[in-house]
Short mmCIF file of N, CA, C and O in Angstrom, two decimals:
data_model
loop_
_atom_site.label_atom_id
_atom_site.label_comp_id
_atom_site.label_asym_id
_atom_site.label_seq_id
_atom_site.Cartn_x
_atom_site.Cartn_y
_atom_site.Cartn_z
N ALA G 1 -36.58 -20.76 1.47
CA ALA G 1 -36.04 -19.61 2.15
C ALA G 1 -34.52 -19.53 1.94
O ALA G 1 -33.98 -18.46 1.75
N LYS G 2 -33.84 -20.70 2.00
CA LYS G 2 -32.38 -20.70 1.79
C LYS G 2 -32.04 -20.22 0.39
O LYS G 2 -31.09 -19.48 0.20
N LEU G 3 -32.80 -20.65 -0.61
CA LEU G 3 -32.55 -20.23 -1.99
C LEU G 3 -32.77 -18.72 -2.13
O LEU G 3 -31.96 -18.04 -2.76
N ARG G 4 -33.83 -18.22 -1.53
CA ARG G 4 -34.09 -16.79 -1.58
C ARG G 4 -32.96 -16.00 -0.90
O ARG G 4 -32.48 -15.01 -1.43
N ASP G 5 -32.48 -16.48 0.25
CA ASP G 5 -31.39 -15.81 0.95
C ASP G 5 -30.10 -15.85 0.15
O ASP G 5 -29.35 -14.88 0.11
N SER G 6 -29.81 -16.98 -0.51
CA SER G 6 -28.57 -17.06 -1.30
C SER G 6 -28.64 -16.13 -2.50
O SER G 6 -27.65 -15.51 -2.87
N HIS G 7 -29.80 -16.00 -3.12
CA HIS G 7 -29.97 -15.05 -4.23
C HIS G 7 -29.80 -13.62 -3.72
O HIS G 7 -29.20 -12.78 -4.38
N ARG G 8 -30.32 -13.36 -2.54
CA ARG G 8 -30.23 -12.02 -1.94
C ARG G 8 -28.76 -11.62 -1.75
O ARG G 8 -28.37 -10.52 -2.06
N LEU G 9 -27.94 -12.54 -1.27
CA LEU G 9 -26.52 -12.24 -1.07
C LEU G 9 -25.81 -12.01 -2.40
O LEU G 9 -24.85 -11.25 -2.47
N ALA G 10 -26.28 -12.64 -3.46
CA ALA G 10 -25.66 -12.46 -4.78
C ALA G 10 -25.82 -11.04 -5.29
O ALA G 10 -25.05 -10.60 -6.14
N SER G 11 -26.79 -10.29 -4.77
CA SER G 11 -26.99 -8.92 -5.24
C SER G 11 -26.11 -7.92 -4.50
O SER G 11 -26.11 -6.74 -4.83
N PHE G 12 -25.35 -8.39 -3.50
CA PHE G 12 -24.49 -7.50 -2.74
C PHE G 12 -23.13 -7.37 -3.42
O PHE G 12 -22.59 -8.32 -3.95
N ARG G 13 -22.57 -6.16 -3.35
CA ARG G 13 -21.22 -5.88 -3.86
C ARG G 13 -20.43 -5.27 -2.71
O ARG G 13 -20.80 -4.22 -2.19
N VAL G 14 -19.37 -5.94 -2.28
CA VAL G 14 -18.51 -5.44 -1.22
C VAL G 14 -17.22 -4.98 -1.86
O VAL G 14 -16.57 -5.73 -2.60
N ALA G 15 -16.85 -3.73 -1.61
CA ALA G 15 -15.63 -3.17 -2.20
C ALA G 15 -14.75 -2.59 -1.10
O ALA G 15 -15.22 -1.84 -0.25
N LEU G 16 -13.48 -2.93 -1.16
CA LEU G 16 -12.48 -2.31 -0.28
C LEU G 16 -11.85 -1.17 -1.06
O LEU G 16 -11.40 -1.38 -2.19
N LEU G 17 -11.81 -0.01 -0.47
CA LEU G 17 -11.25 1.16 -1.14
C LEU G 17 -9.84 1.41 -0.63
O LEU G 17 -9.61 1.41 0.58
N ASP G 18 -8.92 1.61 -1.55
CA ASP G 18 -7.53 1.89 -1.22
C ASP G 18 -7.30 3.38 -1.11
O ASP G 18 -7.91 4.17 -1.82
N SER G 19 -6.37 3.74 -0.26
CA SER G 19 -5.99 5.13 -0.08
C SER G 19 -5.14 5.59 -1.25
O SER G 19 -4.15 4.95 -1.60
N LEU G 20 -5.52 6.70 -1.88
CA LEU G 20 -4.74 7.28 -2.98
C LEU G 20 -3.97 8.49 -2.48
O LEU G 20 -2.76 8.56 -2.60
N ALA G 21 -4.67 9.44 -1.91
CA ALA G 21 -4.01 10.64 -1.38
C ALA G 21 -4.26 10.77 0.12
O ALA G 21 -3.78 11.68 0.74
N ALA G 22 -5.01 9.83 0.67
CA ALA G 22 -5.32 9.87 2.09
C ALA G 22 -4.17 9.20 2.86
O ALA G 22 -3.19 8.76 2.28
N SER G 23 -4.34 9.13 4.15
CA SER G 23 -3.34 8.50 5.00
C SER G 23 -3.23 7.01 4.68
O SER G 23 -4.24 6.36 4.36
N PRO G 24 -2.02 6.44 4.77
CA PRO G 24 -1.88 5.01 4.51
C PRO G 24 -2.61 4.15 5.54
O PRO G 24 -2.84 2.97 5.30
N THR G 25 -3.03 4.72 6.66
CA THR G 25 -3.78 3.96 7.66
C THR G 25 -5.29 4.01 7.41
O THR G 25 -6.05 3.38 8.14
N THR G 26 -5.72 4.73 6.39
CA THR G 26 -7.15 4.83 6.08
C THR G 26 -7.67 3.49 5.59
O THR G 26 -7.07 2.85 4.74
N ILE G 27 -8.80 3.08 6.14
CA ILE G 27 -9.47 1.84 5.77
C ILE G 27 -10.90 2.20 5.39
O ILE G 27 -11.58 2.91 6.13
N ALA G 28 -11.37 1.71 4.23
CA ALA G 28 -12.74 2.02 3.81
C ALA G 28 -13.36 0.81 3.11
O ALA G 28 -12.67 0.09 2.38
N VAL G 29 -14.65 0.65 3.31
CA VAL G 29 -15.39 -0.42 2.65
C VAL G 29 -16.77 0.11 2.26
O VAL G 29 -17.36 0.92 2.97
N SER G 30 -17.22 -0.33 1.11
CA SER G 30 -18.55 0.00 0.63
C SER G 30 -19.31 -1.31 0.41
O SER G 30 -18.77 -2.23 -0.20
N VAL G 31 -20.53 -1.36 0.93
CA VAL G 31 -21.39 -2.54 0.72
C VAL G 31 -22.62 -2.04 -0.04
O VAL G 31 -23.37 -1.21 0.48
N TRP G 32 -22.81 -2.54 -1.26
CA TRP G 32 -23.88 -2.08 -2.13
C TRP G 32 -24.87 -3.22 -2.34
O TRP G 32 -24.48 -4.35 -2.68
N ASP G 33 -26.15 -2.94 -2.17
CA ASP G 33 -27.22 -3.90 -2.42
C ASP G 33 -27.90 -3.50 -3.72
O ASP G 33 -28.66 -2.54 -3.75
N ASN G 34 -27.60 -4.21 -4.79
CA ASN G 34 -28.12 -3.84 -6.10
C ASN G 34 -29.64 -3.98 -6.19
O ASN G 34 -30.29 -3.19 -6.87
N ASP G 35 -30.21 -4.95 -5.51
CA ASP G 35 -31.68 -5.11 -5.54
C ASP G 35 -32.38 -3.93 -4.89
O ASP G 35 -33.38 -3.44 -5.40
N ARG G 36 -31.87 -3.46 -3.78
CA ARG G 36 -32.49 -2.34 -3.06
C ARG G 36 -31.99 -0.99 -3.55
O ARG G 36 -32.55 0.05 -3.17
N GLN G 37 -30.89 -0.99 -4.32
CA GLN G 37 -30.30 0.24 -4.84
C GLN G 37 -29.87 1.18 -3.71
O GLN G 37 -30.08 2.39 -3.75
N ASP G 38 -29.25 0.59 -2.67
CA ASP G 38 -28.67 1.40 -1.60
C ASP G 38 -27.49 0.67 -0.99
O ASP G 38 -27.21 -0.48 -1.34
N GLY G 39 -26.77 1.36 -0.13
CA GLY G 39 -25.60 0.75 0.46
C GLY G 39 -25.18 1.40 1.76
O GLY G 39 -25.82 2.34 2.24
N VAL G 40 -24.07 0.90 2.29
CA VAL G 40 -23.46 1.44 3.51
C VAL G 40 -21.99 1.65 3.21
O VAL G 40 -21.33 0.79 2.63
N PHE G 41 -21.49 2.81 3.62
CA PHE G 41 -20.07 3.14 3.45
C PHE G 41 -19.48 3.35 4.84
O PHE G 41 -20.04 4.07 5.67
N ILE G 42 -18.33 2.69 5.09
CA ILE G 42 -17.66 2.80 6.38
C ILE G 42 -16.20 3.16 6.12
O ILE G 42 -15.55 2.55 5.26
N VAL G 43 -15.71 4.16 6.84
CA VAL G 43 -14.31 4.58 6.69
C VAL G 43 -13.73 4.86 8.07
O VAL G 43 -14.43 5.31 8.97
N ARG G 44 -12.44 4.54 8.20
CA ARG G 44 -11.70 4.80 9.43
C ARG G 44 -10.40 5.53 9.10
O ARG G 44 -9.74 5.22 8.11
N HIS G 45 -10.05 6.49 9.92
CA HIS G 45 -8.77 7.21 9.83
C HIS G 45 -8.62 8.05 8.57
O HIS G 45 -7.54 8.13 7.99
N LEU G 46 -9.69 8.70 8.15
CA LEU G 46 -9.65 9.63 7.02
C LEU G 46 -9.59 11.04 7.59
O LEU G 46 -10.36 11.38 8.49
N LYS G 47 -8.70 11.84 7.08
CA LYS G 47 -8.46 13.18 7.62
C LYS G 47 -9.74 14.03 7.60
O LYS G 47 -10.38 14.17 6.55
N PRO G 48 -10.12 14.62 8.75
CA PRO G 48 -11.26 15.55 8.74
C PRO G 48 -10.97 16.75 7.83
O PRO G 48 -9.83 17.18 7.70
N LEU G 49 -12.02 17.25 7.20
CA LEU G 49 -11.89 18.36 6.25
C LEU G 49 -12.29 19.69 6.87
O LEU G 49 -13.04 19.73 7.85
N PRO G 50 -11.83 20.81 6.26
CA PRO G 50 -12.33 22.12 6.69
C PRO G 50 -13.84 22.21 6.46
O PRO G 50 -14.40 21.46 5.66
N SER G 51 -14.48 23.14 7.12
CA SER G 51 -15.94 23.24 7.07
C SER G 51 -16.49 23.59 5.69
O SER G 51 -17.68 23.38 5.42
N ASP G 52 -15.66 24.08 4.76
CA ASP G 52 -16.14 24.43 3.42
C ASP G 52 -15.96 23.29 2.41
O ASP G 52 -16.19 23.47 1.22
N LYS G 53 -15.60 22.09 2.90
CA LYS G 53 -15.38 20.93 2.02
C LYS G 53 -16.19 19.74 2.52
O LYS G 53 -16.53 19.63 3.69
N ASP G 54 -16.51 18.83 1.59
CA ASP G 54 -17.15 17.55 1.91
C ASP G 54 -16.43 16.44 1.17
O ASP G 54 -15.88 16.66 0.08
N TYR G 55 -16.44 15.25 1.75
CA TYR G 55 -16.08 14.07 0.99
C TYR G 55 -17.32 13.66 0.20
O TYR G 55 -18.45 13.83 0.67
N GLN G 56 -17.11 13.13 -1.01
CA GLN G 56 -18.23 12.70 -1.82
C GLN G 56 -17.95 11.29 -2.33
O GLN G 56 -16.86 11.01 -2.85
N LEU G 57 -18.94 10.42 -2.19
CA LEU G 57 -18.85 9.04 -2.64
C LEU G 57 -19.42 8.92 -4.05
O LEU G 57 -20.44 9.54 -4.36
N TRP G 58 -18.73 8.12 -4.87
CA TRP G 58 -19.14 7.92 -6.27
C TRP G 58 -19.21 6.43 -6.58
O TRP G 58 -18.40 5.65 -6.05
N ILE G 59 -20.14 6.05 -7.44
CA ILE G 59 -20.24 4.68 -7.93
C ILE G 59 -19.88 4.70 -9.41
O ILE G 59 -20.42 5.50 -10.18
N ILE G 60 -18.97 3.80 -9.80
CA ILE G 60 -18.59 3.70 -11.21
C ILE G 60 -19.35 2.52 -11.80
O ILE G 60 -19.15 1.37 -11.42
N ASP G 61 -20.27 2.85 -12.70
CA ASP G 61 -21.09 1.87 -13.41
C ASP G 61 -20.80 2.07 -14.89
O ASP G 61 -20.94 3.18 -15.41
N PRO G 62 -20.38 1.00 -15.61
CA PRO G 62 -20.03 1.16 -17.03
C PRO G 62 -21.18 1.69 -17.90
O PRO G 62 -20.95 2.16 -19.01
N LYS G 63 -22.40 1.65 -17.39
CA LYS G 63 -23.56 2.17 -18.11
C LYS G 63 -23.46 3.68 -18.32
O LYS G 63 -24.01 4.22 -19.29
N TYR G 64 -22.74 4.37 -17.43
CA TYR G 64 -22.67 5.82 -17.47
C TYR G 64 -21.26 6.29 -17.84
O TYR G 64 -20.28 5.68 -17.41
N PRO G 65 -21.15 7.40 -18.56
CA PRO G 65 -19.83 7.89 -18.95
C PRO G 65 -19.04 8.52 -17.79
O PRO G 65 -17.82 8.63 -17.86
N SER G 66 -19.73 8.91 -16.73
CA SER G 66 -19.09 9.53 -15.56
C SER G 66 -19.53 8.80 -14.30
O SER G 66 -20.61 8.19 -14.26
N PRO G 67 -18.74 8.89 -13.23
CA PRO G 67 -19.16 8.30 -11.95
C PRO G 67 -20.50 8.88 -11.49
O PRO G 67 -20.82 10.03 -11.77
N VAL G 68 -21.27 8.06 -10.79
CA VAL G 68 -22.60 8.45 -10.31
C VAL G 68 -22.50 8.91 -8.86
O VAL G 68 -21.93 8.22 -8.01
N ASP G 69 -23.06 10.07 -8.58
CA ASP G 69 -23.07 10.66 -7.24
C ASP G 69 -23.81 9.75 -6.27
O ASP G 69 -24.94 9.34 -6.54
N ALA G 70 -23.16 9.45 -5.14
CA ALA G 70 -23.79 8.64 -4.10
C ALA G 70 -23.85 9.41 -2.78
O ALA G 70 -24.06 8.83 -1.72
N GLY G 71 -23.64 10.73 -2.83
CA GLY G 71 -23.82 11.56 -1.65
C GLY G 71 -22.53 12.04 -1.02
O GLY G 71 -21.44 11.57 -1.33
N VAL G 72 -22.68 13.02 -0.15
CA VAL G 72 -21.55 13.61 0.56
C VAL G 72 -21.54 13.12 2.01
O VAL G 72 -22.57 12.68 2.53
N PHE G 73 -20.38 13.21 2.63
CA PHE G 73 -20.27 12.83 4.03
C PHE G 73 -19.10 13.57 4.67
O PHE G 73 -18.21 14.08 4.00
N GLN G 74 -19.12 13.61 5.98
CA GLN G 74 -18.04 14.14 6.80
C GLN G 74 -17.59 13.03 7.73
O GLN G 74 -18.34 12.10 8.01
N VAL G 75 -16.38 13.13 8.22
CA VAL G 75 -15.87 12.19 9.22
C VAL G 75 -15.82 12.90 10.57
O VAL G 75 -15.79 14.13 10.63
N ASP G 76 -15.79 12.11 11.64
CA ASP G 76 -15.68 12.71 12.97
C ASP G 76 -14.22 13.11 13.24
O ASP G 76 -13.36 12.98 12.36
N ALA G 77 -13.94 13.59 14.43
CA ALA G 77 -12.60 14.09 14.77
C ALA G 77 -11.52 13.02 14.65
O ALA G 77 -10.36 13.33 14.42
N LYS G 78 -11.90 11.75 14.75
CA LYS G 78 -10.94 10.64 14.61
C LYS G 78 -10.82 10.17 13.16
O LYS G 78 -10.07 9.26 12.86
N GLY G 79 -11.62 10.76 12.27
CA GLY G 79 -11.58 10.38 10.86
C GLY G 79 -12.48 9.21 10.52
O GLY G 79 -12.29 8.56 9.49
N ASN G 80 -13.50 8.96 11.33
CA ASN G 80 -14.38 7.82 11.12
C ASN G 80 -15.78 8.26 10.67
O ASN G 80 -16.26 9.31 11.06
N ALA G 81 -16.39 7.41 9.85
CA ALA G 81 -17.77 7.65 9.42
C ALA G 81 -18.42 6.34 9.03
O ALA G 81 -17.76 5.41 8.56
N ARG G 82 -19.71 6.27 9.25
CA ARG G 82 -20.54 5.16 8.77
C ARG G 82 -21.81 5.81 8.25
O ARG G 82 -22.49 6.52 8.99
N GLN G 83 -22.11 5.59 6.97
CA GLN G 83 -23.24 6.29 6.37
C GLN G 83 -23.93 5.41 5.34
O GLN G 83 -23.29 4.79 4.51
N GLY G 84 -25.24 5.43 5.38
CA GLY G 84 -26.02 4.80 4.33
C GLY G 84 -26.02 5.72 3.12
O GLY G 84 -25.85 6.93 3.25
N PHE G 85 -26.16 5.14 1.92
CA PHE G 85 -26.18 5.97 0.71
C PHE G 85 -27.05 5.36 -0.36
O PHE G 85 -27.35 4.17 -0.34
N ARG G 86 -27.48 6.23 -1.28
CA ARG G 86 -28.25 5.85 -2.47
C ARG G 86 -27.63 6.59 -3.64
O ARG G 86 -27.24 7.74 -3.52
N ALA G 87 -27.57 5.94 -4.77
CA ALA G 87 -27.07 6.58 -5.99
C ALA G 87 -28.13 7.53 -6.53
O ALA G 87 -29.33 7.31 -6.35
N LYS G 88 -27.68 8.57 -7.20
CA LYS G 88 -28.61 9.55 -7.78
C LYS G 88 -29.24 9.04 -9.08
O LYS G 88 -30.21 9.62 -9.57
N LEU G 89 -28.68 7.95 -9.65
CA LEU G 89 -29.21 7.32 -10.86
C LEU G 89 -29.31 5.82 -10.61
O LEU G 89 -28.59 5.27 -9.78
N PRO G 90 -30.17 5.11 -11.36
CA PRO G 90 -30.26 3.64 -11.21
C PRO G 90 -28.93 2.99 -11.59
O PRO G 90 -28.33 3.33 -12.62
N ILE G 91 -28.47 2.05 -10.78
CA ILE G 91 -27.20 1.38 -11.01
C ILE G 91 -27.47 -0.04 -11.52
O ILE G 91 -28.24 -0.78 -10.93
N GLU G 92 -26.82 -0.38 -12.64
CA GLU G 92 -26.89 -1.75 -13.16
C GLU G 92 -25.78 -2.60 -12.59
O GLU G 92 -25.99 -3.74 -12.21
N ALA G 93 -24.55 -2.05 -12.58
CA ALA G 93 -23.38 -2.78 -12.09
C ALA G 93 -22.46 -1.82 -11.35
O ALA G 93 -21.85 -0.95 -11.96
N ALA G 94 -22.37 -2.00 -10.05
CA ALA G 94 -21.48 -1.16 -9.24
C ALA G 94 -20.09 -1.77 -9.31
O ALA G 94 -19.68 -2.54 -8.44
N ASN G 95 -19.36 -1.43 -10.36
CA ASN G 95 -18.04 -2.02 -10.59
C ASN G 95 -16.98 -1.49 -9.64
O ASN G 95 -16.09 -2.22 -9.22
N GLN G 96 -17.02 -0.19 -9.35
CA GLN G 96 -16.04 0.45 -8.48
C GLN G 96 -16.69 1.56 -7.69
O GLN G 96 -17.77 2.05 -8.05
N PHE G 97 -15.97 1.98 -6.64
CA PHE G 97 -16.39 3.10 -5.81
C PHE G 97 -15.21 4.03 -5.65
O PHE G 97 -14.05 3.60 -5.70
N ALA G 98 -15.48 5.31 -5.47
CA ALA G 98 -14.42 6.29 -5.28
C ALA G 98 -14.91 7.38 -4.34
O ALA G 98 -16.11 7.61 -4.20
N VAL G 99 -13.95 8.05 -3.69
CA VAL G 99 -14.24 9.17 -2.81
C VAL G 99 -13.37 10.34 -3.25
O VAL G 99 -12.17 10.18 -3.46
N THR G 100 -14.01 11.50 -3.40
CA THR G 100 -13.29 12.73 -3.76
C THR G 100 -13.52 13.78 -2.67
O THR G 100 -14.44 13.66 -1.85
N ILE G 101 -12.69 14.81 -2.71
CA ILE G 101 -12.91 15.99 -1.86
C ILE G 101 -13.54 17.05 -2.75
O ILE G 101 -13.00 17.38 -3.80
N GLU G 102 -14.69 17.55 -2.33
CA GLU G 102 -15.43 18.54 -3.11
C GLU G 102 -15.79 19.74 -2.23
O GLU G 102 -15.66 19.69 -1.01
N GLN G 103 -16.28 20.79 -2.88
CA GLN G 103 -16.80 21.94 -2.13
C GLN G 103 -18.00 21.49 -1.32
O GLN G 103 -18.64 20.48 -1.64
N LYS G 104 -18.32 22.20 -0.26
CA LYS G 104 -19.45 21.88 0.60
C LYS G 104 -20.70 21.64 -0.24
O LYS G 104 -21.01 22.40 -1.15
N GLY G 105 -21.39 20.54 0.02
CA GLY G 105 -22.59 20.19 -0.72
C GLY G 105 -22.35 19.25 -1.87
O GLY G 105 -23.28 18.70 -2.43
N GLY G 106 -21.10 19.08 -2.28
CA GLY G 106 -20.77 18.13 -3.34
C GLY G 106 -20.75 18.73 -4.72
O GLY G 106 -21.01 19.91 -4.91
N ALA G 107 -20.42 17.89 -5.69
CA ALA G 107 -20.30 18.30 -7.08
C ALA G 107 -21.19 17.44 -7.96
O ALA G 107 -21.51 16.30 -7.62
N ALA G 108 -21.57 17.98 -9.12
CA ALA G 108 -22.37 17.21 -10.08
C ALA G 108 -21.51 16.20 -10.82
O ALA G 108 -21.99 15.15 -11.24
N VAL G 109 -20.21 16.51 -10.97
CA VAL G 109 -19.26 15.65 -11.67
C VAL G 109 -18.04 15.49 -10.76
O VAL G 109 -17.57 16.47 -10.17
N ALA G 110 -17.52 14.27 -10.67
CA ALA G 110 -16.38 14.00 -9.79
C ALA G 110 -15.15 14.79 -10.21
O ALA G 110 -14.85 14.92 -11.39
N THR G 111 -14.44 15.32 -9.22
CA THR G 111 -13.17 15.99 -9.45
C THR G 111 -12.07 14.95 -9.29
O THR G 111 -11.66 14.63 -8.18
N SER G 112 -11.61 14.39 -10.40
CA SER G 112 -10.67 13.27 -10.34
C SER G 112 -9.34 13.66 -9.69
O SER G 112 -8.69 12.83 -9.07
N LYS G 113 -8.93 14.92 -9.80
CA LYS G 113 -7.68 15.35 -9.16
C LYS G 113 -7.80 15.31 -7.64
O LYS G 113 -6.79 15.28 -6.95
N ALA G 114 -9.03 15.36 -7.13
CA ALA G 114 -9.25 15.38 -5.68
C ALA G 114 -9.63 13.99 -5.14
O ALA G 114 -10.14 13.88 -4.05
N MET G 115 -9.38 12.92 -5.91
CA MET G 115 -9.74 11.57 -5.48
C MET G 115 -8.80 11.11 -4.38
O MET G 115 -7.58 11.21 -4.50
N VAL G 116 -9.38 10.62 -3.27
CA VAL G 116 -8.58 10.16 -2.14
C VAL G 116 -8.70 8.67 -1.88
O VAL G 116 -7.80 8.08 -1.30
N LEU G 117 -9.80 8.05 -2.31
CA LEU G 117 -10.01 6.62 -2.13
C LEU G 117 -10.63 6.04 -3.39
O LEU G 117 -11.45 6.69 -4.04
N ALA G 118 -10.27 4.81 -3.73
CA ALA G 118 -10.89 4.12 -4.85
C ALA G 118 -10.71 2.62 -4.68
O ALA G 118 -9.73 2.17 -4.09
N GLY G 119 -11.68 1.86 -5.18
CA GLY G 119 -11.55 0.42 -5.10
C GLY G 119 -12.73 -0.30 -5.70
O GLY G 119 -13.74 0.28 -6.05
N SER G 120 -12.54 -1.61 -5.83
CA SER G 120 -13.60 -2.45 -6.38
C SER G 120 -13.72 -3.75 -5.61
O SER G 120 -12.95 -4.06 -4.76
#
């Protein structure tokens, strides 16, 4: 059981995301489980967006030429969110994560000029 549990932890990827255009007090972490192909994203102190915009989470996997969509999210009035996510494509290596600001519903391709968080 201990060996199985230690292998299980080896499939997790924890990434701290740094603020690029967001507030310097913004804190974000992504926890990705490669075996289950899902994760949890937690952010604090990220500016709430107008109703016609969404934040969108991306996974950067060297297998793909572009970041992989991991879903859209909104933050509450204090700028906080906790959300489970799944990538839209199978992930081999979740090397990095990024968050962009997109139109409501998200984008098929990341808008790099609108990137607010990134990290590995």
